[in-house]
PDB file of N, CA and C in Angstrom:
ATOM      1  N   UNK A1452      44.534  64.755 -56.536  1.00 60.00           N
ATOM      2  CA  UNK A1452      43.576  64.022 -55.724  1.00 60.00           C
ATOM      3  C   UNK A1452      43.028  62.796 -56.440  1.00 60.00           C
ATOM      4  N   UNK A1453      43.140  62.716 -57.742  1.00 79.00           N
ATOM      5  CA  UNK A1453      42.550  61.601 -58.483  1.00 79.00           C
ATOM      6  C   UNK A1453      43.093  60.257 -58.017  1.00 79.00           C
ATOM      7  N   UNK A1454      44.358  60.224 -57.611  1.00 90.00           N
ATOM      8  CA  UNK A1454      44.937  58.977 -57.112  1.00 90.00           C
ATOM      9  C   UNK A1454      44.298  58.569 -55.782  1.00 90.00           C
ATOM     10  N   UNK A1455      43.967  59.546 -54.959  1.00 92.00           N
ATOM     11  CA  UNK A1455      43.309  59.263 -53.681  1.00 92.00           C
ATOM     12  C   UNK A1455      41.896  58.742 -53.899  1.00 92.00           C
ATOM     13  N   UNK A1456      41.240  59.187 -54.964  1.00 88.00           N
ATOM     14  CA  UNK A1456      39.866  58.774 -55.241  1.00 88.00           C
ATOM     15  C   UNK A1456      39.781  57.283 -55.562  1.00 88.00           C
ATOM     16  N   UNK A1457      40.881  56.685 -55.963  1.00 91.00           N
ATOM     17  CA  UNK A1457      40.911  55.249 -56.272  1.00 91.00           C
ATOM     18  C   UNK A1457      40.942  54.392 -55.005  1.00 91.00           C
ATOM     19  N   UNK A1458      41.303  55.018 -53.893  1.00 93.00           N
ATOM     20  CA  UNK A1458      41.459  54.293 -52.631  1.00 93.00           C
ATOM     21  C   UNK A1458      40.143  54.281 -51.865  1.00 93.00           C
ATOM     22  N   UNK A1459      40.063  53.432 -50.847  1.00 93.00           N
ATOM     23  CA  UNK A1459      38.896  53.431 -49.972  1.00 93.00           C
ATOM     24  C   UNK A1459      39.332  53.068 -48.561  1.00 93.00           C
ATOM     25  N   UNK A1460      38.616  53.568 -47.563  1.00 94.00           N
ATOM     26  CA  UNK A1460      38.978  53.283 -46.170  1.00 94.00           C
ATOM     27  C   UNK A1460      38.576  51.863 -45.769  1.00 94.00           C
ATOM     28  N   UNK A1461      39.264  51.362 -44.772  1.00 93.00           N
ATOM     29  CA  UNK A1461      38.941  50.060 -44.200  1.00 93.00           C
ATOM     30  C   UNK A1461      38.868  50.222 -42.683  1.00 93.00           C
ATOM     31  N   UNK A1462      37.761  49.821 -42.105  1.00 92.00           N
ATOM     32  CA  UNK A1462      37.537  49.970 -40.670  1.00 92.00           C
ATOM     33  C   UNK A1462      37.755  48.625 -39.983  1.00 92.00           C
ATOM     34  N   UNK A1463      38.514  48.620 -38.898  1.00 94.00           N
ATOM     35  CA  UNK A1463      38.759  47.409 -38.115  1.00 94.00           C
ATOM     36  C   UNK A1463      38.059  47.572 -36.769  1.00 94.00           C
ATOM     37  N   UNK A1464      36.961  46.883 -36.605  1.00 96.00           N
ATOM     38  CA  UNK A1464      36.156  46.976 -35.398  1.00 96.00           C
ATOM     39  C   UNK A1464      36.524  45.850 -34.433  1.00 96.00           C
ATOM     40  N   UNK A1465      36.549  46.170 -33.155  1.00 96.00           N
ATOM     41  CA  UNK A1465      36.669  45.125 -32.133  1.00 96.00           C
ATOM     42  C   UNK A1465      35.796  45.510 -30.950  1.00 96.00           C
ATOM     43  N   UNK A1466      35.248  44.492 -30.324  1.00 97.00           N
ATOM     44  CA  UNK A1466      34.413  44.672 -29.138  1.00 97.00           C
ATOM     45  C   UNK A1466      35.166  44.031 -27.981  1.00 97.00           C
ATOM     46  N   UNK A1467      35.339  44.800 -26.921  1.00 96.00           N
ATOM     47  CA  UNK A1467      36.147  44.346 -25.796  1.00 96.00           C
ATOM     48  C   UNK A1467      35.364  44.400 -24.494  1.00 96.00           C
ATOM     49  N   UNK A1468      35.883  43.702 -23.519  1.00 96.00           N
ATOM     50  CA  UNK A1468      35.373  43.783 -22.154  1.00 96.00           C
ATOM     51  C   UNK A1468      36.346  44.679 -21.385  1.00 96.00           C
ATOM     52  N   UNK A1469      35.939  45.876 -21.016  1.00 95.00           N
ATOM     53  CA  UNK A1469      36.868  46.791 -20.349  1.00 95.00           C
ATOM     54  C   UNK A1469      37.380  46.268 -19.001  1.00 95.00           C
ATOM     55  N   UNK A1470      36.704  45.286 -18.433  1.00 94.00           N
ATOM     56  CA  UNK A1470      37.137  44.728 -17.156  1.00 94.00           C
ATOM     57  C   UNK A1470      38.131  43.578 -17.312  1.00 94.00           C
ATOM     58  N   UNK A1471      38.374  43.133 -18.536  1.00 94.00           N
ATOM     59  CA  UNK A1471      39.263  42.005 -18.778  1.00 94.00           C
ATOM     60  C   UNK A1471      40.715  42.463 -18.886  1.00 94.00           C
ATOM     61  N   UNK A1472      41.605  41.664 -18.368  1.00 92.00           N
ATOM     62  CA  UNK A1472      43.036  41.938 -18.497  1.00 92.00           C
ATOM     63  C   UNK A1472      43.609  41.272 -19.749  1.00 92.00           C
ATOM     64  N   UNK A1473      42.778  40.517 -20.444  1.00 92.00           N
ATOM     65  CA  UNK A1473      43.187  39.801 -21.643  1.00 92.00           C
ATOM     66  C   UNK A1473      43.229  40.732 -22.854  1.00 92.00           C
ATOM     67  N   UNK A1474      44.052  40.388 -23.823  1.00 89.00           N
ATOM     68  CA  UNK A1474      44.105  41.124 -25.080  1.00 89.00           C
ATOM     69  C   UNK A1474      43.112  40.577 -26.105  1.00 89.00           C
ATOM     70  N   UNK A1475      42.405  39.514 -25.760  1.00 92.00           N
ATOM     71  CA  UNK A1475      41.452  38.918 -26.693  1.00 92.00           C
ATOM     72  C   UNK A1475      40.245  39.824 -26.848  1.00 92.00           C
ATOM     73  N   UNK A1476      39.822  39.999 -28.100  1.00 95.00           N
ATOM     74  CA  UNK A1476      38.686  40.843 -28.427  1.00 95.00           C
ATOM     75  C   UNK A1476      37.786  40.110 -29.418  1.00 95.00           C
ATOM     76  N   UNK A1477      36.562  40.576 -29.553  1.00 97.00           N
ATOM     77  CA  UNK A1477      35.669  40.070 -30.580  1.00 97.00           C
ATOM     78  C   UNK A1477      35.882  40.961 -31.793  1.00 97.00           C
ATOM     79  N   UNK A1478      36.624  40.445 -32.753  1.00 97.00           N
ATOM     80  CA  UNK A1478      36.949  41.193 -33.956  1.00 97.00           C
ATOM     81  C   UNK A1478      36.588  40.398 -35.193  1.00 97.00           C
ATOM     82  N   UNK A1479      37.168  40.786 -36.309  1.00 96.00           N
ATOM     83  CA  UNK A1479      36.829  40.193 -37.600  1.00 96.00           C
ATOM     84  C   UNK A1479      37.058  38.676 -37.629  1.00 96.00           C
ATOM     85  N   UNK A1480      38.167  38.208 -37.083  1.00 95.00           N
ATOM     86  CA  UNK A1480      38.469  36.778 -37.118  1.00 95.00           C
ATOM     87  C   UNK A1480      37.471  35.933 -36.346  1.00 95.00           C
ATOM     88  N   UNK A1481      37.193  36.318 -35.117  1.00 97.00           N
ATOM     89  CA  UNK A1481      36.239  35.556 -34.305  1.00 97.00           C
ATOM     90  C   UNK A1481      34.833  35.689 -34.877  1.00 97.00           C
ATOM     91  N   UNK A1482      34.521  36.864 -35.451  1.00 98.00           N
ATOM     92  CA  UNK A1482      33.212  37.039 -36.098  1.00 98.00           C
ATOM     93  C   UNK A1482      33.078  36.064 -37.271  1.00 98.00           C
ATOM     94  N   UNK A1483      34.139  35.915 -38.055  1.00 97.00           N
ATOM     95  CA  UNK A1483      34.099  34.972 -39.179  1.00 97.00           C
ATOM     96  C   UNK A1483      33.953  33.532 -38.701  1.00 97.00           C
ATOM     97  N   UNK A1484      34.625  33.187 -37.608  1.00 97.00           N
ATOM     98  CA  UNK A1484      34.458  31.846 -37.033  1.00 97.00           C
ATOM     99  C   UNK A1484      33.007  31.633 -36.599  1.00 97.00           C
ATOM    100  N   UNK A1485      32.446  32.610 -35.917  1.00 98.00           N
ATOM    101  CA  UNK A1485      31.058  32.496 -35.452  1.00 98.00           C
ATOM    102  C   UNK A1485      30.083  32.414 -36.626  1.00 98.00           C
ATOM    103  N   UNK A1486      30.331  33.192 -37.681  1.00 98.00           N
ATOM    104  CA  UNK A1486      29.484  33.095 -38.880  1.00 98.00           C
ATOM    105  C   UNK A1486      29.551  31.694 -39.472  1.00 98.00           C
ATOM    106  N   UNK A1487      30.757  31.144 -39.503  1.00 98.00           N
ATOM    107  CA  UNK A1487      30.927  29.796 -40.023  1.00 98.00           C
ATOM    108  C   UNK A1487      30.188  28.763 -39.196  1.00 98.00           C
ATOM    109  N   UNK A1488      30.228  28.908 -37.881  1.00 97.00           N
ATOM    110  CA  UNK A1488      29.489  27.992 -37.001  1.00 97.00           C
ATOM    111  C   UNK A1488      27.996  28.131 -37.259  1.00 97.00           C
ATOM    112  N   UNK A1489      27.527  29.362 -37.394  1.00 97.00           N
ATOM    113  CA  UNK A1489      26.109  29.603 -37.661  1.00 97.00           C
ATOM    114  C   UNK A1489      25.689  28.940 -38.979  1.00 97.00           C
ATOM    115  N   UNK A1490      26.516  29.071 -39.998  1.00 97.00           N
ATOM    116  CA  UNK A1490      26.177  28.548 -41.326  1.00 97.00           C
ATOM    117  C   UNK A1490      26.396  27.041 -41.452  1.00 97.00           C
ATOM    118  N   UNK A1491      27.474  26.536 -40.851  1.00 96.00           N
ATOM    119  CA  UNK A1491      27.858  25.133 -41.024  1.00 96.00           C
ATOM    120  C   UNK A1491      27.427  24.229 -39.878  1.00 96.00           C
ATOM    121  N   UNK A1492      27.157  24.821 -38.706  1.00 95.00           N
ATOM    122  CA  UNK A1492      26.777  24.023 -37.548  1.00 95.00           C
ATOM    123  C   UNK A1492      27.938  23.298 -36.901  1.00 95.00           C
ATOM    124  N   UNK A1493      29.162  23.777 -37.184  1.00 95.00           N
ATOM    125  CA  UNK A1493      30.337  23.083 -36.670  1.00 95.00           C
ATOM    126  C   UNK A1493      31.529  24.034 -36.606  1.00 95.00           C
ATOM    127  N   UNK A1494      32.214  24.061 -35.470  1.00 95.00           N
ATOM    128  CA  UNK A1494      33.438  24.839 -35.350  1.00 95.00           C
ATOM    129  C   UNK A1494      34.511  24.248 -36.248  1.00 95.00           C
ATOM    130  N   UNK A1495      34.572  22.936 -36.338  1.00 94.00           N
ATOM    131  CA  UNK A1495      35.563  22.276 -37.180  1.00 94.00           C
ATOM    132  C   UNK A1495      35.388  22.688 -38.645  1.00 94.00           C
ATOM    133  N   UNK A1496      34.152  22.669 -39.134  1.00 95.00           N
ATOM    134  CA  UNK A1496      33.884  23.061 -40.525  1.00 95.00           C
ATOM    135  C   UNK A1496      34.196  24.538 -40.737  1.00 95.00           C
ATOM    136  N   UNK A1497      33.853  25.380 -39.766  1.00 96.00           N
ATOM    137  CA  UNK A1497      34.140  26.811 -39.874  1.00 96.00           C
ATOM    138  C   UNK A1497      35.646  27.052 -39.936  1.00 96.00           C
ATOM    139  N   UNK A1498      36.388  26.346 -39.092  1.00 96.00           N
ATOM    140  CA  UNK A1498      37.845  26.485 -39.082  1.00 96.00           C
ATOM    141  C   UNK A1498      38.442  26.025 -40.412  1.00 96.00           C
ATOM    142  N   UNK A1499      37.979  24.907 -40.914  1.00 97.00           N
ATOM    143  CA  UNK A1499      38.488  24.401 -42.196  1.00 97.00           C
ATOM    144  C   UNK A1499      38.232  25.391 -43.316  1.00 97.00           C
ATOM    145  N   UNK A1500      37.046  25.995 -43.353  1.00 96.00           N
ATOM    146  CA  UNK A1500      36.730  26.993 -44.376  1.00 96.00           C
ATOM    147  C   UNK A1500      37.683  28.184 -44.322  1.00 96.00           C
ATOM    148  N   UNK A1501      38.197  28.475 -43.135  1.00 96.00           N
ATOM    149  CA  UNK A1501      39.113  29.601 -42.966  1.00 96.00           C
ATOM    150  C   UNK A1501      40.569  29.174 -43.108  1.00 96.00           C
ATOM    151  N   UNK A1502      40.801  27.882 -43.362  1.00 97.00           N
ATOM    152  CA  UNK A1502      42.168  27.387 -43.476  1.00 97.00           C
ATOM    153  C   UNK A1502      42.886  27.348 -42.144  1.00 97.00           C
ATOM    154  N   UNK A1503      42.138  27.104 -41.091  1.00 97.00           N
ATOM    155  CA  UNK A1503      42.665  27.134 -39.728  1.00 97.00           C
ATOM    156  C   UNK A1503      42.507  25.763 -39.078  1.00 97.00           C
ATOM    157  N   UNK A1504      43.461  25.397 -38.281  1.00 97.00           N
ATOM    158  CA  UNK A1504      43.375  24.144 -37.532  1.00 97.00           C
ATOM    159  C   UNK A1504      42.269  24.257 -36.482  1.00 97.00           C
ATOM    160  N   UNK A1505      41.560  23.163 -36.257  1.00 94.00           N
ATOM    161  CA  UNK A1505      40.483  23.147 -35.267  1.00 94.00           C
ATOM    162  C   UNK A1505      41.020  23.552 -33.891  1.00 94.00           C
ATOM    163  N   UNK A1506      42.207  23.080 -33.550  1.00 95.00           N
ATOM    164  CA  UNK A1506      42.770  23.393 -32.234  1.00 95.00           C
ATOM    165  C   UNK A1506      42.992  24.897 -32.059  1.00 95.00           C
ATOM    166  N   UNK A1507      43.400  25.575 -33.131  1.00 96.00           N
ATOM    167  CA  UNK A1507      43.590  27.020 -33.060  1.00 96.00           C
ATOM    168  C   UNK A1507      42.234  27.721 -32.915  1.00 96.00           C
ATOM    169  N   UNK A1508      41.250  27.273 -33.682  1.00 96.00           N
ATOM    170  CA  UNK A1508      39.909  27.861 -33.598  1.00 96.00           C
ATOM    171  C   UNK A1508      39.348  27.684 -32.186  1.00 96.00           C
ATOM    172  N   UNK A1509      39.504  26.498 -31.640  1.00 94.00           N
ATOM    173  CA  UNK A1509      39.029  26.203 -30.281  1.00 94.00           C
ATOM    174  C   UNK A1509      39.696  27.132 -29.268  1.00 94.00           C
ATOM    175  N   UNK A1510      41.016  27.322 -29.400  1.00 96.00           N
ATOM    176  CA  UNK A1510      41.763  28.186 -28.487  1.00 96.00           C
ATOM    177  C   UNK A1510      41.283  29.635 -28.611  1.00 96.00           C
ATOM    178  N   UNK A1511      41.050  30.098 -29.832  1.00 95.00           N
ATOM    179  CA  UNK A1511      40.575  31.465 -30.051  1.00 95.00           C
ATOM    180  C   UNK A1511      39.202  31.658 -29.410  1.00 95.00           C
ATOM    181  N   UNK A1512      38.323  30.712 -29.610  1.00 96.00           N
ATOM    182  CA  UNK A1512      36.985  30.783 -29.002  1.00 96.00           C
ATOM    183  C   UNK A1512      37.097  30.826 -27.480  1.00 96.00           C
ATOM    184  N   UNK A1513      37.861  29.903 -26.902  1.00 96.00           N
ATOM    185  CA  UNK A1513      37.995  29.849 -25.436  1.00 96.00           C
ATOM    186  C   UNK A1513      38.593  31.136 -24.884  1.00 96.00           C
ATOM    187  N   UNK A1514      39.655  31.655 -25.525  1.00 96.00           N
ATOM    188  CA  UNK A1514      40.288  32.889 -25.059  1.00 96.00           C
ATOM    189  C   UNK A1514      39.320  34.067 -25.131  1.00 96.00           C
ATOM    190  N   UNK A1515      38.552  34.126 -26.213  1.00 97.00           N
ATOM    191  CA  UNK A1515      37.604  35.228 -26.386  1.00 97.00           C
ATOM    192  C   UNK A1515      36.454  35.109 -25.383  1.00 97.00           C
ATOM    193  N   UNK A1516      35.958  33.896 -25.181  1.00 97.00           N
ATOM    194  CA  UNK A1516      34.898  33.699 -24.183  1.00 97.00           C
ATOM    195  C   UNK A1516      35.371  34.143 -22.803  1.00 97.00           C
ATOM    196  N   UNK A1517      36.594  33.775 -22.456  1.00 96.00           N
ATOM    197  CA  UNK A1517      37.137  34.146 -21.149  1.00 96.00           C
ATOM    198  C   UNK A1517      37.286  35.660 -21.036  1.00 96.00           C
ATOM    199  N   UNK A1518      37.792  36.294 -22.097  1.00 97.00           N
ATOM    200  CA  UNK A1518      37.996  37.749 -22.071  1.00 97.00           C
ATOM    201  C   UNK A1518      36.670  38.499 -21.997  1.00 97.00           C
ATOM    202  N   UNK A1519      35.663  38.016 -22.710  1.00 97.00           N
ATOM    203  CA  UNK A1519      34.372  38.706 -22.728  1.00 97.00           C
ATOM    204  C   UNK A1519      33.506  38.363 -21.517  1.00 97.00           C
ATOM    205  N   UNK A1520      33.809  37.240 -20.866  1.00 96.00           N
ATOM    206  CA  UNK A1520      33.016  36.812 -19.722  1.00 96.00           C
ATOM    207  C   UNK A1520      31.688  36.218 -20.126  1.00 96.00           C
ATOM    208  N   UNK A1521      31.646  35.610 -21.306  1.00 97.00           N
ATOM    209  CA  UNK A1521      30.403  34.978 -21.773  1.00 97.00           C
ATOM    210  C   UNK A1521      30.724  33.833 -22.719  1.00 97.00           C
ATOM    211  N   UNK A1522      29.844  32.855 -22.711  1.00 97.00           N
ATOM    212  CA  UNK A1522      29.973  31.720 -23.609  1.00 97.00           C
ATOM    213  C   UNK A1522      29.427  32.114 -24.977  1.00 97.00           C
ATOM    214  N   UNK A1523      30.179  31.810 -26.026  1.00 98.00           N
ATOM    215  CA  UNK A1523      29.769  32.128 -27.393  1.00 98.00           C
ATOM    216  C   UNK A1523      29.200  30.916 -28.118  1.00 98.00           C
ATOM    217  N   UNK A1524      29.724  29.732 -27.788  1.00 97.00           N
ATOM    218  CA  UNK A1524      29.317  28.510 -28.483  1.00 97.00           C
ATOM    219  C   UNK A1524      28.804  27.464 -27.521  1.00 97.00           C
ATOM    220  N   UNK A1525      27.851  26.680 -28.006  1.00 95.00           N
ATOM    221  CA  UNK A1525      27.425  25.465 -27.323  1.00 95.00           C
ATOM    222  C   UNK A1525      28.045  24.323 -28.117  1.00 95.00           C
ATOM    223  N   UNK A1526      28.881  23.551 -27.459  1.00 88.00           N
ATOM    224  CA  UNK A1526      29.557  22.436 -28.123  1.00 88.00           C
ATOM    225  C   UNK A1526      28.742  21.176 -27.927  1.00 88.00           C
ATOM    226  N   UNK A1527      28.441  20.526 -29.018  1.00 81.00           N
ATOM    227  CA  UNK A1527      27.613  19.329 -28.967  1.00 81.00           C
ATOM    228  C   UNK A1527      28.392  18.095 -29.402  1.00 81.00           C
ATOM    229  N   UNK A1528      29.686  18.077 -29.097  1.00 75.00           N
ATOM    230  CA  UNK A1528      30.537  16.935 -29.409  1.00 75.00           C
ATOM    231  C   UNK A1528      30.531  16.600 -30.888  1.00 75.00           C
ATOM    232  N   UNK A1529      30.285  15.355 -31.206  1.00 75.00           N
ATOM    233  CA  UNK A1529      30.290  14.895 -32.597  1.00 75.00           C
ATOM    234  C   UNK A1529      29.146  15.503 -33.402  1.00 75.00           C
ATOM    235  N   UNK A1530      28.182  16.110 -32.714  1.00 82.00           N
ATOM    236  CA  UNK A1530      27.025  16.696 -33.404  1.00 82.00           C
ATOM    237  C   UNK A1530      27.262  18.148 -33.809  1.00 82.00           C
ATOM    238  N   UNK A1531      28.449  18.672 -33.557  1.00 89.00           N
ATOM    239  CA  UNK A1531      28.778  20.028 -33.986  1.00 89.00           C
ATOM    240  C   UNK A1531      28.671  21.053 -32.879  1.00 89.00           C
ATOM    241  N   UNK A1532      28.469  22.287 -33.277  1.00 94.00           N
ATOM    242  CA  UNK A1532      28.371  23.414 -32.350  1.00 94.00           C
ATOM    243  C   UNK A1532      27.320  24.383 -32.854  1.00 94.00           C
ATOM    244  N   UNK A1533      26.843  25.201 -31.947  1.00 96.00           N
ATOM    245  CA  UNK A1533      25.944  26.286 -32.338  1.00 96.00           C
ATOM    246  C   UNK A1533      26.237  27.491 -31.458  1.00 96.00           C
ATOM    247  N   UNK A1534      25.859  28.664 -31.930  1.00 98.00           N
ATOM    248  CA  UNK A1534      26.061  29.868 -31.151  1.00 98.00           C
ATOM    249  C   UNK A1534      25.072  29.913 -29.992  1.00 98.00           C
ATOM    250  N   UNK A1535      25.535  30.410 -28.856  1.00 98.00           N
ATOM    251  CA  UNK A1535      24.626  30.700 -27.755  1.00 98.00           C
ATOM    252  C   UNK A1535      23.805  31.922 -28.149  1.00 98.00           C
ATOM    253  N   UNK A1536      22.794  32.254 -27.369  1.00 98.00           N
ATOM    254  CA  UNK A1536      22.022  33.468 -27.657  1.00 98.00           C
ATOM    255  C   UNK A1536      22.930  34.687 -27.586  1.00 98.00           C
ATOM    256  N   UNK A1537      23.824  34.743 -26.573  1.00 98.00           N
ATOM    257  CA  UNK A1537      24.774  35.854 -26.472  1.00 98.00           C
ATOM    258  C   UNK A1537      25.700  35.891 -27.677  1.00 98.00           C
ATOM    259  N   UNK A1538      26.175  34.726 -28.108  1.00 98.00           N
ATOM    260  CA  UNK A1538      27.057  34.659 -29.262  1.00 98.00           C
ATOM    261  C   UNK A1538      26.367  35.147 -30.522  1.00 98.00           C
ATOM    262  N   UNK A1539      25.133  34.735 -30.718  1.00 98.00           N
ATOM    263  CA  UNK A1539      24.358  35.151 -31.880  1.00 98.00           C
ATOM    264  C   UNK A1539      24.069  36.650 -31.839  1.00 98.00           C
ATOM    265  N   UNK A1540      23.671  37.141 -30.678  1.00 98.00           N
ATOM    266  CA  UNK A1540      23.379  38.573 -30.533  1.00 98.00           C
ATOM    267  C   UNK A1540      24.637  39.415 -30.765  1.00 98.00           C
ATOM    268  N   UNK A1541      25.763  38.975 -30.209  1.00 98.00           N
ATOM    269  CA  UNK A1541      27.016  39.714 -30.369  1.00 98.00           C
ATOM    270  C   UNK A1541      27.448  39.724 -31.831  1.00 98.00           C
ATOM    271  N   UNK A1542      27.322  38.601 -32.516  1.00 98.00           N
ATOM    272  CA  UNK A1542      27.663  38.545 -33.936  1.00 98.00           C
ATOM    273  C   UNK A1542      26.776  39.493 -34.740  1.00 98.00           C
ATOM    274  N   UNK A1543      25.485  39.510 -34.441  1.00 98.00           N
ATOM    275  CA  UNK A1543      24.565  40.406 -35.152  1.00 98.00           C
ATOM    276  C   UNK A1543      24.913  41.877 -34.896  1.00 98.00           C
ATOM    277  N   UNK A1544      25.215  42.219 -33.645  1.00 98.00           N
ATOM    278  CA  UNK A1544      25.609  43.593 -33.308  1.00 98.00           C
ATOM    279  C   UNK A1544      26.902  43.981 -34.016  1.00 98.00           C
ATOM    280  N   UNK A1545      27.883  43.100 -33.956  1.00 98.00           N
ATOM    281  CA  UNK A1545      29.174  43.343 -34.602  1.00 98.00           C
ATOM    282  C   UNK A1545      28.976  43.604 -36.095  1.00 98.00           C
ATOM    283  N   UNK A1546      28.194  42.741 -36.739  1.00 98.00           N
ATOM    284  CA  UNK A1546      27.959  42.853 -38.178  1.00 98.00           C
ATOM    285  C   UNK A1546      27.270  44.171 -38.519  1.00 98.00           C
ATOM    286  N   UNK A1547      26.260  44.533 -37.747  1.00 98.00           N
ATOM    287  CA  UNK A1547      25.525  45.775 -38.009  1.00 98.00           C
ATOM    288  C   UNK A1547      26.427  47.002 -37.827  1.00 98.00           C
ATOM    289  N   UNK A1548      27.212  47.017 -36.766  1.00 98.00           N
ATOM    290  CA  UNK A1548      28.113  48.148 -36.516  1.00 98.00           C
ATOM    291  C   UNK A1548      29.177  48.221 -37.601  1.00 98.00           C
ATOM    292  N   UNK A1549      29.740  47.087 -37.973  1.00 97.00           N
ATOM    293  CA  UNK A1549      30.778  47.056 -39.008  1.00 97.00           C
ATOM    294  C   UNK A1549      30.228  47.564 -40.346  1.00 97.00           C
ATOM    295  N   UNK A1550      29.050  47.115 -40.716  1.00 96.00           N
ATOM    296  CA  UNK A1550      28.451  47.553 -41.982  1.00 96.00           C
ATOM    297  C   UNK A1550      28.178  49.056 -41.964  1.00 96.00           C
ATOM    298  N   UNK A1551      27.635  49.548 -40.862  1.00 97.00           N
ATOM    299  CA  UNK A1551      27.299  50.977 -40.767  1.00 97.00           C
ATOM    300  C   UNK A1551      28.562  51.841 -40.771  1.00 97.00           C
ATOM    301  N   UNK A1552      29.564  51.479 -39.996  1.00 97.00           N
ATOM    302  CA  UNK A1552      30.771  52.296 -39.932  1.00 97.00           C
ATOM    303  C   UNK A1552      31.551  52.242 -41.247  1.00 97.00           C
ATOM    304  N   UNK A1553      31.544  51.094 -41.898  1.00 96.00           N
ATOM    305  CA  UNK A1553      32.220  50.977 -43.188  1.00 96.00           C
ATOM    306  C   UNK A1553      31.546  51.881 -44.219  1.00 96.00           C
ATOM    307  N   UNK A1554      30.220  51.851 -44.248  1.00 96.00           N
ATOM    308  CA  UNK A1554      29.458  52.688 -45.188  1.00 96.00           C
ATOM    309  C   UNK A1554      29.718  54.170 -44.900  1.00 96.00           C
ATOM    310  N   UNK A1555      29.649  54.551 -43.631  1.00 97.00           N
ATOM    311  CA  UNK A1555      29.860  55.951 -43.258  1.00 97.00           C
ATOM    312  C   UNK A1555      31.285  56.403 -43.547  1.00 97.00           C
ATOM    313  N   UNK A1556      32.260  55.530 -43.304  1.00 96.00           N
ATOM    314  CA  UNK A1556      33.653  55.879 -43.585  1.00 96.00           C
ATOM    315  C   UNK A1556      33.876  56.081 -45.082  1.00 96.00           C
ATOM    316  N   UNK A1557      33.272  55.232 -45.899  1.00 95.00           N
ATOM    317  CA  UNK A1557      33.390  55.369 -47.349  1.00 95.00           C
ATOM    318  C   UNK A1557      32.753  56.670 -47.827  1.00 95.00           C
ATOM    319  N   UNK A1558      31.571  56.988 -47.303  1.00 95.00           N
ATOM    320  CA  UNK A1558      30.901  58.235 -47.675  1.00 95.00           C
ATOM    321  C   UNK A1558      31.729  59.455 -47.254  1.00 95.00           C
ATOM    322  N   UNK A1559      32.267  59.433 -46.053  1.00 95.00           N
ATOM    323  CA  UNK A1559      33.083  60.531 -45.568  1.00 95.00           C
ATOM    324  C   UNK A1559      34.352  60.663 -46.396  1.00 95.00           C
ATOM    325  N   UNK A1560      34.982  59.563 -46.701  1.00 95.00           N
ATOM    326  CA  UNK A1560      36.205  59.564 -47.512  1.00 95.00           C
ATOM    327  C   UNK A1560      35.923  60.187 -48.881  1.00 95.00           C
ATOM    328  N   UNK A1561      34.851  59.734 -49.531  1.00 93.00           N
ATOM    329  CA  UNK A1561      34.509  60.250 -50.855  1.00 93.00           C
ATOM    330  C   UNK A1561      34.184  61.740 -50.808  1.00 93.00           C
ATOM    331  N   UNK A1562      33.512  62.153 -49.738  1.00 93.00           N
ATOM    332  CA  UNK A1562      33.187  63.563 -49.567  1.00 93.00           C
ATOM    333  C   UNK A1562      34.459  64.400 -49.391  1.00 93.00           C
ATOM    334  N   UNK A1563      35.400  63.881 -48.626  1.00 93.00           N
ATOM    335  CA  UNK A1563      36.621  64.634 -48.334  1.00 93.00           C
ATOM    336  C   UNK A1563      37.599  64.631 -49.513  1.00 93.00           C
ATOM    337  N   UNK A1564      37.624  63.545 -50.255  1.00 92.00           N
ATOM    338  CA  UNK A1564      38.530  63.442 -51.400  1.00 92.00           C
ATOM    339  C   UNK A1564      37.992  64.250 -52.582  1.00 92.00           C
ATOM    340  N   UNK A1565      36.666  64.234 -52.692  1.00 79.00           N
ATOM    341  CA  UNK A1565      36.028  65.022 -53.739  1.00 79.00           C
ATOM    342  C   UNK A1565      35.757  64.300 -54.992  1.00 79.00           C
TER     343      UNK A1565
END
């Protein structure tokens, strides 16, 4: 079991709209984009920090907004972007759930491995 004790679980969370026919979900990638927008005030800057083209980031945001049925970003043209209240609330919920489930999974893993 000592080899197993060196490992740790990784949880992949996604938030979906059960009424959507789209495969787009609010997961780690879109959460990171939204965090970047919150911190940098710009989708372009957030995309660059992630090594992603702005056009790809824009497409991901639009697809996710359509799938969730809510606007995540307010685009202010040359002045950047900011999260909508729904976008900010969803990011906060996602982060809290991810942190809690990751902590609980690690505790359970350690308990089971011994």
